[in-house]
Amino acid sequence: MADMEKLLKPEHPVGIVGYGAYVPRYRLPASEVARIWTDGTGGLPIKEKSVPGLDEDVVTMSVEAARNALLRAGIPPTEIRAVWVGSESHPYAVKPTSTIVAEAIGAVPNTQAADWEFACKAGTEAMVAAMGLVGSGMARYAMAIGMDTAQGRPGDALEYTAGAGGAAFILGLEEDSLAVIEASYSYVTDTPDFWRRADQKYPEHGHRFTGEPAYFHHIVSAAEAVMEATGTKAEDYQYAVFHQPNAKFPQRAGQMLGFMPEQIETGLLVQDIGNTYSGAAIIGLTAILDIAKPGDRILMTSFGSGAGSDSMVIRVTERIDASRGKAPTTQEYITRRTEIDYAQYVRMRGKLTMK
Amino acid sequence: MDIPRHWRLKKQRYALVGEVCGHCDTKVFPPRDICPACGEEAKTLYQFSGRGEVYSYTTVYEAPAGFEEGAPYTIAMVRLAEGPLVTAQLTDLEEKRVEIGMPVEMVTRKLRNATDERGMLVYGYKFRPVVAVP
């Protein structure tokens, strides 16, 4: 396939009209997990991870991010024609998260609503679909959310990092956008690096297999392809953000693609909030949009196990300055923190048997 | 069966949708179709801002059925910016001592804890200390 043909570009150019982040306030230091399971020895992949409160789940967290996106977009919720929520921790196995979110923000009843699932890239998958819905002229606005309350088996390597948070985006036409999505490209193969079977509480992973053939191959292939097809190089971007299961992986992927640490640091939130799965790459994007200037270019590349990557070239417009102050910033959510210990974590995550 | 009741209340529960009186402009919550101030019909839907302040509060240690997992928790009467007084749980309180007059904002949260793994999840308004004033 020729380079240009690979790109996903709608007929009418589209972009982000409003964005909103959400991070719960509780933080579990990685040292707490080590204290319980390794006698405090061994390296720590991050500083701390975010933990949802007892009354929070993907529905409530999506509602808050969606409300923030609406504040920034300044549009009536009834004009949103799709509410799509990507997650691997939907509260129900059967019954959409998205109908509850759509009802709570006032987008019902003239809307599409569906839940998306593709491990950690369900949120960007929903964004690409929303680009299509708006770019084809079927809808003026569409909302895509990526949000997770990630699961990790007690004592497993994932318990250090499995965090909670995410972001919501309202997509609309270029002229209404605070950031234009110039092009997107998706790279997908069948790669079994991480999964959770139906009715299982905790996921399984392929240990080192999650690195080279999964994360790095898909992220680098997608990002290289989108840069080649758009004729851009690493130095053409002010910012780059990647899926961030730990601090090392995105830093190394950035290096492999020719990015400097200062292009990556703004969107790299994993040390402070953990891996927010479907929310990970996109909440990094919200932290960038909070400070980016008109004309700045951003490369965002997600990764979902199973496996695939969506890579997007995003250009910030002059509308950003008027919009971003209308809702709390991502850093405001991150600095609002209450540290908890392992016992409180066990209680909050429902690992205590009450009956 | 609670399903019809939860379903009927969802708009006010999820997003503080009340009513406004077309005669005297009083904002009404919860919606009751009759203005408590002037007694006229008040059926126009009104979206409350979610901002308010703590009017009074108490902490529950012996929780009723369905709320045990969250105990202890704080219940407050919140004076909404638009006037009405509502009773709701406070959430995300850690490190913040509740005080009368404390500014709060509405959030949508799970109202009951999921001790019943088969039942429907019930969501609704709670209030928390204001995160950031845009």
GROMACS .gro file of C-alpha atoms in nm:
model
  489
    1MET     CA    1   0.000   0.000   0.000
    2ALA     CA    2   0.133   0.345  -0.089
    3ASP     CA    3   0.219   0.564   0.209
    4MET     CA    4  -0.055   0.821   0.153
    5GLU     CA    5  -0.320   0.550   0.115
    6LYS     CA    6  -0.235   0.414   0.461
    7LEU     CA    7  -0.350   0.730   0.632
    8LEU     CA    8  -0.695   0.756   0.784
    9LYS     CA    9  -0.815   1.099   0.677
   10PRO     CA   10  -1.182   1.197   0.668
   11GLU     CA   11  -1.332   1.386   0.375
   12HIS     CA   12  -1.393   1.690   0.595
   13PRO     CA   13  -1.098   1.769   0.825
   14VAL     CA   14  -1.180   1.711   1.192
   15GLY     CA   15  -1.029   1.790   1.527
   16ILE     CA   16  -1.075   1.812   1.902
   17VAL     CA   17  -1.341   2.066   2.003
   18GLY     CA   18  -1.322   1.992   2.374
   19TYR     CA   19  -1.118   1.768   2.603
   20GLY     CA   20  -1.138   1.668   2.966
   21ALA     CA   21  -0.932   1.453   3.200
   22TYR     CA   22  -1.006   1.272   3.521
   23VAL     CA   23  -0.781   1.115   3.786
   24PRO     CA   24  -0.916   0.989   4.120
   25ARG     CA   25  -0.753   1.142   4.427
   26TYR     CA   26  -0.601   0.837   4.599
   27ARG     CA   27  -0.238   0.730   4.539
   28LEU     CA   28  -0.072   0.401   4.627
   29PRO     CA   29   0.309   0.434   4.636
   30ALA     CA   30   0.485   0.149   4.453
   31SER     CA   31   0.694   0.107   4.768
   32GLU     CA   32   0.376  -0.011   4.947
   33VAL     CA   33   0.333  -0.298   4.701
   34ALA     CA   34   0.700  -0.386   4.748
   35ARG     CA   35   0.663  -0.368   5.127
   36ILE     CA   36   0.392  -0.635   5.118
   37TRP     CA   37   0.519  -0.867   4.845
   38THR     CA   38   0.898  -0.839   4.810
   39ASP     CA   39   1.004  -0.735   5.157
   40GLY     CA   40   1.079  -0.394   5.010
   41THR     CA   41   1.346  -0.523   4.774
   42GLY     CA   42   1.366  -0.487   4.396
   43GLY     CA   43   1.324  -0.190   4.164
   44LEU     CA   44   1.004   0.013   4.140
   45PRO     CA   45   0.860   0.079   3.791
   46ILE     CA   46   0.691   0.408   3.894
   47LYS     CA   47   0.655   0.634   4.200
   48GLU     CA   48   0.286   0.584   4.268
   49LYS     CA   49  -0.044   0.497   4.102
   50SER     CA   50  -0.392   0.643   4.123
   51VAL     CA   51  -0.664   0.440   4.293
   52PRO     CA   52  -1.038   0.501   4.253
   53GLY     CA   53  -1.245   0.575   4.564
   54LEU     CA   54  -1.507   0.330   4.690
   55ASP     CA   55  -1.782   0.514   4.501
   56GLU     CA   56  -1.597   0.545   4.169
   57ASP     CA   57  -1.590   0.332   3.856
   58VAL     CA   58  -1.550   0.381   3.481
   59VAL     CA   59  -1.901   0.529   3.461
   60THR     CA   60  -1.849   0.799   3.724
   61MET     CA   61  -1.497   0.881   3.603
   62SER     CA   62  -1.614   0.904   3.240
   63VAL     CA   63  -1.897   1.136   3.344
   64GLU     CA   64  -1.653   1.378   3.505
   65ALA     CA   65  -1.410   1.375   3.210
   66ALA     CA   66  -1.704   1.418   2.970
   67ARG     CA   67  -1.835   1.717   3.167
   68ASN     CA   68  -1.490   1.876   3.152
   69ALA     CA   69  -1.481   1.820   2.774
   70LEU     CA   70  -1.823   1.983   2.743
   71LEU     CA   71  -1.711   2.285   2.948
   72ARG     CA   72  -1.416   2.338   2.713
   73ALA     CA   73  -1.620   2.277   2.397
   74GLY     CA   74  -1.899   2.510   2.506
   75ILE     CA   75  -2.157   2.323   2.298
   76PRO     CA   76  -2.502   2.196   2.398
   77PRO     CA   77  -2.476   1.825   2.491
   78THR     CA   78  -2.778   1.750   2.272
   79GLU     CA   79  -2.561   1.817   1.963
   80ILE     CA   80  -2.336   1.520   2.045
   81ARG     CA   81  -2.438   1.234   1.819
   82ALA     CA   82  -2.219   0.959   1.962
   83VAL     CA   83  -2.097   0.878   2.314
   84TRP     CA   84  -1.838   0.603   2.292
   85VAL     CA   85  -1.652   0.474   2.596
   86GLY     CA   86  -1.340   0.259   2.557
   87SER     CA   87  -1.233   0.059   2.863
   88GLU     CA   88  -1.131  -0.281   2.990
   89SER     CA   89  -1.307  -0.221   3.319
   90HIS     CA   90  -1.668  -0.148   3.224
   91PRO     CA   91  -1.876  -0.198   3.542
   92TYR     CA   92  -2.126  -0.423   3.367
   93ALA     CA   93  -2.046  -0.722   3.145
   94VAL     CA   94  -2.377  -0.657   2.969
   95LYS     CA   95  -2.530  -0.307   2.979
   96PRO     CA   96  -2.350  -0.013   2.826
   97THR     CA   97  -2.140   0.230   3.027
   98SER     CA   98  -2.205   0.477   2.746
   99THR     CA   99  -2.582   0.506   2.797
  100ILE     CA  100  -2.530   0.606   3.161
  101VAL     CA  101  -2.265   0.860   3.063
  102ALA     CA  102  -2.482   0.996   2.779
  103GLU     CA  103  -2.779   1.032   3.016
  104ALA     CA  104  -2.571   1.203   3.286
  105ILE     CA  105  -2.429   1.465   3.049
  106GLY     CA  106  -2.764   1.527   2.878
  107ALA     CA  107  -2.675   1.384   2.537
  108VAL     CA  108  -2.973   1.145   2.516
  109PRO     CA  109  -3.176   1.035   2.329
  110ASN     CA  110  -3.060   1.138   1.977
  111THR     CA  111  -2.720   0.973   1.997
  112GLN     CA  112  -2.518   0.662   1.924
  113ALA     CA  113  -2.389   0.493   2.238
  114ALA     CA  114  -2.154   0.198   2.264
  115ASP     CA  115  -1.873   0.055   2.471
  116TRP     CA  116  -1.542  -0.020   2.303
  117GLU     CA  117  -1.289  -0.280   2.402
  118PHE     CA  118  -0.933  -0.325   2.270
  119ALA     CA  119  -0.720  -0.358   2.583
  120CYS     CA  120  -0.542  -0.023   2.625
  121LYS     CA  121  -0.630   0.131   2.288
  122ALA     CA  122  -1.009   0.124   2.313
  123GLY     CA  123  -1.008   0.502   2.370
  124THR     CA  124  -0.811   0.593   2.057
  125GLU     CA  125  -1.008   0.336   1.856
  126ALA     CA  126  -1.323   0.528   1.958
  127MET     CA  127  -1.151   0.854   1.858
  128VAL     CA  128  -1.076   0.720   1.509
  129ALA     CA  129  -1.438   0.608   1.471
  130ALA     CA  130  -1.554   0.952   1.589
  131MET     CA  131  -1.328   1.111   1.325
  132GLY     CA  132  -1.514   0.905   1.066
  133LEU     CA  133  -1.859   0.993   1.198
  134VAL     CA  134  -1.785   1.366   1.200
  135GLY     CA  135  -1.563   1.368   0.890
  136SER     CA  136  -1.827   1.197   0.678
  137GLY     CA  137  -2.085   1.460   0.772
  138MET     CA  138  -2.306   1.216   0.963
  139ALA     CA  139  -2.260   1.402   1.291
  140ARG     CA  140  -2.155   1.753   1.393
  141TYR     CA  141  -2.000   1.628   1.719
  142ALA     CA  142  -1.901   1.287   1.857
  143MET     CA  143  -1.754   1.202   2.196
  144ALA     CA  144  -1.481   0.942   2.251
  145ILE     CA  145  -1.369   0.844   2.600
  146GLY     CA  146  -1.089   0.616   2.721
  147MET     CA  147  -1.113   0.535   3.093
  148ASP     CA  148  -1.001   0.253   3.317
  149THR     CA  149  -0.983   0.128   3.672
  150ALA     CA  150  -0.716  -0.124   3.583
  151GLN     CA  151  -0.689  -0.465   3.744
  152GLY     CA  152  -0.372  -0.627   3.876
  153ARG     CA  153  -0.342  -0.952   4.068
  154PRO     CA  154  -0.210  -0.900   4.421
  155GLY     CA  155   0.167  -0.944   4.413
  156ASP     CA  156   0.187  -0.943   4.031
  157ALA     CA  157   0.418  -0.702   3.847
  158LEU     CA  158   0.106  -0.521   3.722
  159GLU     CA  159  -0.006  -0.438   4.075
  160TYR     CA  160   0.261  -0.170   4.097
  161THR     CA  161   0.128   0.015   3.796
  162ALA     CA  162  -0.241  -0.070   3.729
  163GLY     CA  163  -0.390   0.277   3.783
  164ALA     CA  164  -0.716   0.463   3.727
  165GLY     CA  165  -0.800   0.760   3.508
  166GLY     CA  166  -0.855   0.871   3.152
  167ALA     CA  167  -0.987   1.139   2.924
  168ALA     CA  168  -1.280   1.243   2.707
  169PHE     CA  169  -1.270   1.418   2.371
  170ILE     CA  170  -1.542   1.585   2.170
  171LEU     CA  171  -1.457   1.569   1.801
  172GLY     CA  172  -1.594   1.820   1.555
  173LEU     CA  173  -1.507   1.997   1.232
  174GLU     CA  174  -1.169   2.164   1.186
  175GLU     CA  175  -1.307   2.519   1.212
  176ASP     CA  176  -1.448   2.449   1.562
  177SER     CA  177  -1.136   2.268   1.685
  178LEU     CA  178  -0.875   2.360   1.943
  179ALA     CA  179  -0.650   2.095   1.785
  180VAL     CA  180  -0.682   1.945   1.438
  181ILE     CA  181  -0.618   1.575   1.383
  182GLU     CA  182  -0.428   1.595   1.056
  183ALA     CA  183  -0.407   1.220   1.003
  184SER     CA  184  -0.430   0.889   1.181
  185TYR     CA  185  -0.286   0.546   1.108
  186SER     CA  186  -0.354   0.212   1.276
  187TYR     CA  187  -0.126  -0.091   1.287
  188VAL     CA  188  -0.281  -0.416   1.410
  189THR     CA  189  -0.175  -0.781   1.431
  190ASP     CA  190  -0.280  -1.085   1.634
  191THR     CA  191  -0.020  -1.083   1.913
  192PRO     CA  192  -0.110  -1.250   2.245
  193ASP     CA  193   0.094  -1.041   2.492
  194PHE     CA  194  -0.175  -0.974   2.754
  195TRP     CA  195  -0.536  -1.084   2.804
  196ARG     CA  196  -0.813  -1.147   3.047
  197ARG     CA  197  -1.053  -1.431   2.980
  198ALA     CA  198  -1.427  -1.385   3.031
  199ASP     CA  199  -1.531  -1.392   3.401
  200GLN     CA  200  -1.172  -1.373   3.523
  201LYS     CA  201  -1.092  -1.099   3.773
  202TYR     CA  202  -0.728  -1.046   3.683
  203PRO     CA  203  -0.540  -1.039   3.352
  204GLU     CA  204  -0.252  -1.262   3.242
  205HIS     CA  205   0.054  -1.134   3.061
  206GLY     CA  206   0.341  -1.278   2.862
  207HIS     CA  207   0.614  -1.127   3.083
  208ARG     CA  208   0.901  -1.022   2.852
  209PHE     CA  209   0.693  -1.103   2.545
  210THR     CA  210   0.496  -0.784   2.619
  211GLY     CA  211   0.800  -0.578   2.512
  212GLU     CA  212   0.965  -0.629   2.173
  213PRO     CA  213   0.701  -0.816   1.966
  214ALA     CA  214   0.409  -0.633   2.126
  215TYR     CA  215   0.458  -0.281   2.264
  216PHE     CA  216   0.768  -0.171   2.072
  217HIS     CA  217   0.685  -0.335   1.739
  218HIS     CA  218   0.335  -0.187   1.719
  219ILE     CA  219   0.413   0.158   1.859
  220VAL     CA  220   0.720   0.206   1.641
  221SER     CA  221   0.557   0.063   1.326
  222ALA     CA  222   0.250   0.285   1.365
  223ALA     CA  223   0.443   0.601   1.451
  224GLU     CA  224   0.701   0.551   1.175
  225ALA     CA  225   0.429   0.491   0.917
  226VAL     CA  226   0.225   0.798   1.010
  227MET     CA  227   0.536   1.019   1.010
  228GLU     CA  228   0.652   0.883   0.675
  229ALA     CA  229   0.311   0.922   0.514
  230THR     CA  230   0.271   1.279   0.642
  231GLY     CA  231   0.631   1.366   0.551
  232THR     CA  232   0.719   1.461   0.908
  233LYS     CA  233   1.016   1.385   1.132
  234ALA     CA  234   1.059   1.374   1.509
  235GLU     CA  235   1.194   1.731   1.511
  236ASP     CA  236   0.872   1.861   1.351
  237TYR     CA  237   0.686   1.786   1.675
  238GLN     CA  238   0.690   1.990   1.995
  239TYR     CA  239   0.542   1.695   2.187
  240ALA     CA  240   0.507   1.319   2.159
  241VAL     CA  241   0.303   1.092   2.381
  242PHE     CA  242   0.288   0.714   2.386
  243HIS     CA  243   0.100   0.447   2.570
  244GLN     CA  244   0.272   0.427   2.909
  245PRO     CA  245   0.252   0.096   3.097
  246ASN     CA  246   0.561   0.199   3.296
  247ALA     CA  247   0.816   0.480   3.270
  248LYS     CA  248   1.079   0.288   3.071
  249PHE     CA  249   0.876   0.168   2.770
  250PRO     CA  250   0.754   0.507   2.640
  251GLN     CA  251   1.096   0.665   2.699
  252ARG     CA  252   1.263   0.392   2.497
  253ALA     CA  253   1.001   0.402   2.222
  254GLY     CA  254   1.051   0.778   2.198
  255GLN     CA  255   1.425   0.730   2.169
  256MET     CA  256   1.383   0.464   1.897
  257LEU     CA  257   1.170   0.712   1.699
  258GLY     CA  258   1.421   0.995   1.739
  259PHE     CA  259   1.240   1.203   2.003
  260MET     CA  260   1.427   1.393   2.273
  261PRO     CA  261   1.331   1.354   2.643
  262GLU     CA  262   1.194   1.712   2.653
  263GLN     CA  263   0.941   1.629   2.378
  264ILE     CA  264   0.807   1.343   2.585
  265GLU     CA  265   0.814   1.464   2.946
  266THR     CA  266   0.490   1.672   2.942
  267GLY     CA  267   0.274   1.378   2.839
  268LEU     CA  268   0.455   1.122   3.053
  269LEU     CA  269   0.232   1.090   3.359
  270VAL     CA  270   0.283   0.724   3.449
  271GLN     CA  271   0.526   0.790   3.736
  272ASP     CA  272   0.256   0.986   3.920
  273ILE     CA  273  -0.071   0.812   3.828
  274GLY     CA  274   0.031   0.467   3.702
  275ASN     CA  275  -0.083   0.298   3.385
  276THR     CA  276  -0.438   0.412   3.316
  277TYR     CA  277  -0.479   0.157   3.034
  278SER     CA  278  -0.738   0.292   2.787
  279GLY     CA  279  -0.673   0.634   2.936
  280ALA     CA  280  -0.293   0.627   2.928
  281ALA     CA  281  -0.190   0.786   2.597
  282ILE     CA  282  -0.490   1.019   2.581
  283ILE     CA  283  -0.460   1.161   2.933
  284GLY     CA  284  -0.100   1.238   2.838
  285LEU     CA  285  -0.244   1.428   2.541
  286THR     CA  286  -0.469   1.632   2.774
  287ALA     CA  287  -0.167   1.733   2.983
  288ILE     CA  288   0.001   1.852   2.663
  289LEU     CA  289  -0.307   2.042   2.543
  290ASP     CA  290  -0.314   2.216   2.883
  291ILE     CA  291   0.012   2.395   2.797
  292ALA     CA  292   0.063   2.372   2.418
  293LYS     CA  293   0.073   2.679   2.195
  294PRO     CA  294  -0.112   2.739   1.871
  295GLY     CA  295   0.082   2.580   1.584
  296ASP     CA  296   0.244   2.312   1.802
  297ARG     CA  297   0.244   1.961   1.657
  298ILE     CA  298   0.181   1.655   1.874
  299LEU     CA  299   0.235   1.289   1.787
  300MET     CA  300   0.015   1.057   1.993
  301THR     CA  301   0.054   0.679   1.967
  302SER     CA  302  -0.153   0.440   2.173
  303PHE     CA  303  -0.098   0.070   2.223
  304GLY     CA  304  -0.350  -0.200   2.301
  305SER     CA  305  -0.249  -0.555   2.380
  306GLY     CA  306  -0.367  -0.820   2.146
  307ALA     CA  307  -0.226  -0.603   1.970
  308GLY     CA  308  -0.230  -0.271   1.789
  309SER     CA  309  -0.143   0.098   1.784
  310ASP     CA  310  -0.321   0.411   1.665
  311SER     CA  311  -0.089   0.696   1.578
  312MET     CA  312  -0.223   1.049   1.528
  313VAL     CA  313  -0.070   1.370   1.403
  314ILE     CA  314  -0.232   1.658   1.590
  315ARG     CA  315  -0.187   2.033   1.532
  316VAL     CA  316  -0.292   2.284   1.798
  317THR     CA  317  -0.499   2.581   1.676
  318GLU     CA  318  -0.544   2.933   1.811
  319ARG     CA  319  -0.875   2.826   1.971
  320ILE     CA  320  -0.681   2.648   2.245
  321ASP     CA  321  -0.622   2.962   2.452
  322ALA     CA  322  -0.991   3.043   2.492
  323SER     CA  323  -1.094   2.685   2.575
  324ARG     CA  324  -0.845   2.528   2.810
  325GLY     CA  325  -0.909   2.741   3.119
  326LYS     CA  326  -1.275   2.639   3.136
  327ALA     CA  327  -1.215   2.312   3.325
  328PRO     CA  328  -0.958   2.175   3.572
  329THR     CA  329  -0.622   2.087   3.417
  330THR     CA  330  -0.479   1.736   3.423
  331GLN     CA  331  -0.201   1.851   3.656
  332GLU     CA  332  -0.462   1.991   3.897
  333TYR     CA  333  -0.613   1.644   3.919
  334ILE     CA  334  -0.268   1.489   3.967
  335THR     CA  335  -0.163   1.726   4.245
  336ARG     CA  336  -0.495   1.667   4.426
  337ARG     CA  337  -0.368   1.356   4.601
  338THR     CA  338  -0.423   1.154   4.915
  339GLU     CA  339  -0.168   0.885   4.984
  340ILE     CA  340  -0.304   0.551   5.101
  341ASP     CA  341  -0.139   0.237   5.234
  342TYR     CA  342  -0.182  -0.119   5.112
  343ALA     CA  343  -0.461  -0.190   5.363
  344GLN     CA  344  -0.670   0.103   5.240
  345TYR     CA  345  -0.596  -0.002   4.883
  346VAL     CA  346  -0.720  -0.353   4.951
  347ARG     CA  347  -1.042  -0.210   5.090
  348MET     CA  348  -1.098   0.041   4.809
  349ARG     CA  349  -1.039  -0.212   4.535
  350GLY     CA  350  -1.289  -0.457   4.678
  351LYS     CA  351  -1.030  -0.718   4.773
  352LEU     CA  352  -1.183  -0.760   5.122
  353THR     CA  353  -1.456  -1.019   5.152
  354MET     CA  354  -1.752  -0.870   5.337
  355LYS     CA  355  -1.976  -1.177   5.323
  356MET     CA  356  -3.862  -0.396   4.281
  357ASP     CA  357  -3.651  -0.081   4.278
  358ILE     CA  358  -3.579  -0.064   3.905
  359PRO     CA  359  -3.870   0.165   3.801
  360ARG     CA  360  -3.799   0.402   4.089
  361HIS     CA  361  -3.428   0.437   4.006
  362TRP     CA  362  -3.512   0.478   3.638
  363ARG     CA  363  -3.772   0.747   3.707
  364LEU     CA  364  -3.530   0.949   3.921
  365LYS     CA  365  -3.225   0.925   3.693
  366LYS     CA  366  -3.227   1.283   3.556
  367GLN     CA  367  -3.236   1.446   3.898
  368ARG     CA  368  -3.000   1.185   4.043
  369TYR     CA  369  -2.731   1.191   3.772
  370ALA     CA  370  -2.716   1.561   3.698
  371LEU     CA  371  -2.926   1.767   3.943
  372VAL     CA  372  -3.197   1.840   3.690
  373GLY     CA  373  -3.479   2.020   3.873
  374GLU     CA  374  -3.743   2.271   3.771
  375VAL     CA  375  -3.787   2.647   3.751
  376CYS     CA  376  -4.108   2.832   3.827
  377GLY     CA  377  -4.226   3.037   3.530
  378HIS     CA  378  -4.415   3.273   3.761
  379CYS     CA  379  -4.166   3.370   4.032
  380ASP     CA  380  -3.840   3.219   3.893
  381THR     CA  381  -3.784   3.002   4.203
  382LYS     CA  382  -3.555   2.707   4.130
  383VAL     CA  383  -3.703   2.380   4.251
  384PHE     CA  384  -3.519   2.067   4.360
  385PRO     CA  385  -3.617   1.789   4.375
  386PRO     CA  386  -3.867   1.849   4.096
  387ARG     CA  387  -4.227   1.846   4.220
  388ASP     CA  388  -4.414   2.034   3.941
  389ILE     CA  389  -4.557   2.290   4.188
  390CYS     CA  390  -4.357   2.591   4.302
  391PRO     CA  391  -4.300   2.575   4.679
  392ALA     CA  392  -4.273   2.956   4.690
  393CYS     CA  393  -4.582   3.072   4.502
  394GLY     CA  394  -4.788   2.754   4.462
  395GLU     CA  395  -4.812   2.787   4.083
  396GLU     CA  396  -4.727   2.516   3.834
  397ALA     CA  397  -4.349   2.475   3.778
  398LYS     CA  398  -4.272   2.213   3.513
  399THR     CA  399  -3.990   2.368   3.312
  400LEU     CA  400  -3.673   2.159   3.354
  401TYR     CA  401  -3.375   2.341   3.501
  402GLN     CA  402  -3.012   2.227   3.512
  403PHE     CA  403  -2.855   2.323   3.843
  404SER     CA  404  -2.491   2.434   3.839
  405GLY     CA  405  -2.389   2.181   4.105
  406ARG     CA  406  -2.224   2.452   4.316
  407GLY     CA  407  -2.323   2.504   4.675
  408GLU     CA  408  -2.207   2.511   5.035
  409VAL     CA  409  -2.241   2.289   5.338
  410TYR     CA  410  -2.539   2.399   5.550
  411SER     CA  411  -2.501   2.122   5.808
  412TYR     CA  412  -2.351   1.775   5.828
  413THR     CA  413  -2.314   1.457   6.029
  414THR     CA  414  -2.102   1.142   6.008
  415VAL     CA  415  -2.261   0.798   5.984
  416TYR     CA  416  -2.076   0.514   6.158
  417GLU     CA  417  -2.362   0.261   6.174
  418ALA     CA  418  -2.465   0.251   5.810
  419PRO     CA  419  -2.800   0.118   5.685
  420ALA     CA  420  -2.822  -0.188   5.458
  421GLY     CA  421  -2.649  -0.131   5.124
  422PHE     CA  422  -2.415   0.137   5.258
  423GLU     CA  423  -2.206  -0.062   5.508
  424GLU     CA  424  -1.896  -0.085   5.290
  425GLY     CA  425  -1.857   0.292   5.274
  426ALA     CA  426  -1.885   0.358   5.649
  427PRO     CA  427  -1.790   0.584   5.808
  428TYR     CA  428  -1.919   0.850   5.568
  429THR     CA  429  -2.043   1.206   5.597
  430ILE     CA  430  -2.390   1.324   5.500
  431ALA     CA  431  -2.456   1.692   5.447
  432MET     CA  432  -2.737   1.931   5.379
  433VAL     CA  433  -2.605   2.138   5.093
  434ARG     CA  434  -2.744   2.483   5.010
  435LEU     CA  435  -2.729   2.497   4.630
  436ALA     CA  436  -2.615   2.824   4.473
  437GLU     CA  437  -2.963   2.854   4.317
  438GLY     CA  438  -3.138   2.823   4.655
  439PRO     CA  439  -3.272   2.475   4.732
  440LEU     CA  440  -3.136   2.263   5.016
  441VAL     CA  441  -3.048   1.902   4.928
  442THR     CA  442  -2.927   1.613   5.141
  443ALA     CA  443  -2.642   1.409   4.999
  444GLN     CA  444  -2.323   1.223   5.085
  445LEU     CA  445  -1.995   1.411   5.081
  446THR     CA  446  -1.707   1.235   4.905
  447ASP     CA  447  -1.331   1.278   4.841
  448LEU     CA  448  -1.303   1.442   5.182
  449GLU     CA  449  -0.964   1.311   5.297
  450GLU     CA  450  -0.754   1.572   5.472
  451LYS     CA  451  -1.039   1.822   5.442
  452ARG     CA  452  -1.227   1.882   5.763
  453VAL     CA  453  -1.589   1.953   5.687
  454GLU     CA  454  -1.707   2.293   5.798
  455ILE     CA  455  -2.038   2.471   5.775
  456GLY     CA  456  -2.012   2.707   5.480
  457MET     CA  457  -1.751   2.495   5.298
  458PRO     CA  458  -1.789   2.533   4.920
  459VAL     CA  459  -1.873   2.205   4.747
  460GLU     CA  460  -1.952   2.084   4.395
  461MET     CA  461  -2.170   1.805   4.265
  462VAL     CA  462  -2.019   1.485   4.130
  463THR     CA  463  -2.193   1.173   4.002
  464ARG     CA  464  -2.087   0.866   4.198
  465LYS     CA  465  -2.204   0.518   4.290
  466LEU     CA  466  -2.463   0.565   4.563
  467ARG     CA  467  -2.446   0.216   4.706
  468ASN     CA  468  -2.156  -0.018   4.738
  469ALA     CA  469  -2.165  -0.326   4.526
  470THR     CA  470  -2.222  -0.588   4.796
  471ASP     CA  471  -2.489  -0.731   4.569
  472GLU     CA  472  -2.283  -0.852   4.274
  473ARG     CA  473  -2.590  -0.933   4.067
  474GLY     CA  474  -2.800  -0.622   4.112
  475MET     CA  475  -2.812  -0.298   3.914
  476LEU     CA  476  -2.564  -0.023   3.994
  477VAL     CA  477  -2.721   0.295   4.126
  478TYR     CA  478  -2.553   0.626   4.044
  479GLY     CA  479  -2.637   0.971   4.170
  480TYR     CA  480  -2.518   1.302   4.308
  481LYS     CA  481  -2.274   1.350   4.590
  482PHE     CA  482  -2.077   1.662   4.678
  483ARG     CA  483  -1.704   1.714   4.726
  484PRO     CA  484  -1.472   2.002   4.809
  485VAL     CA  485  -1.428   2.217   4.494
  486VAL     CA  486  -1.133   2.086   4.287
  487ALA     CA  487  -1.036   2.398   4.097
  488VAL     CA  488  -1.221   2.715   4.019
  489PRO     CA  489  -1.183   2.777   3.646
   0.00000   0.00000   0.00000
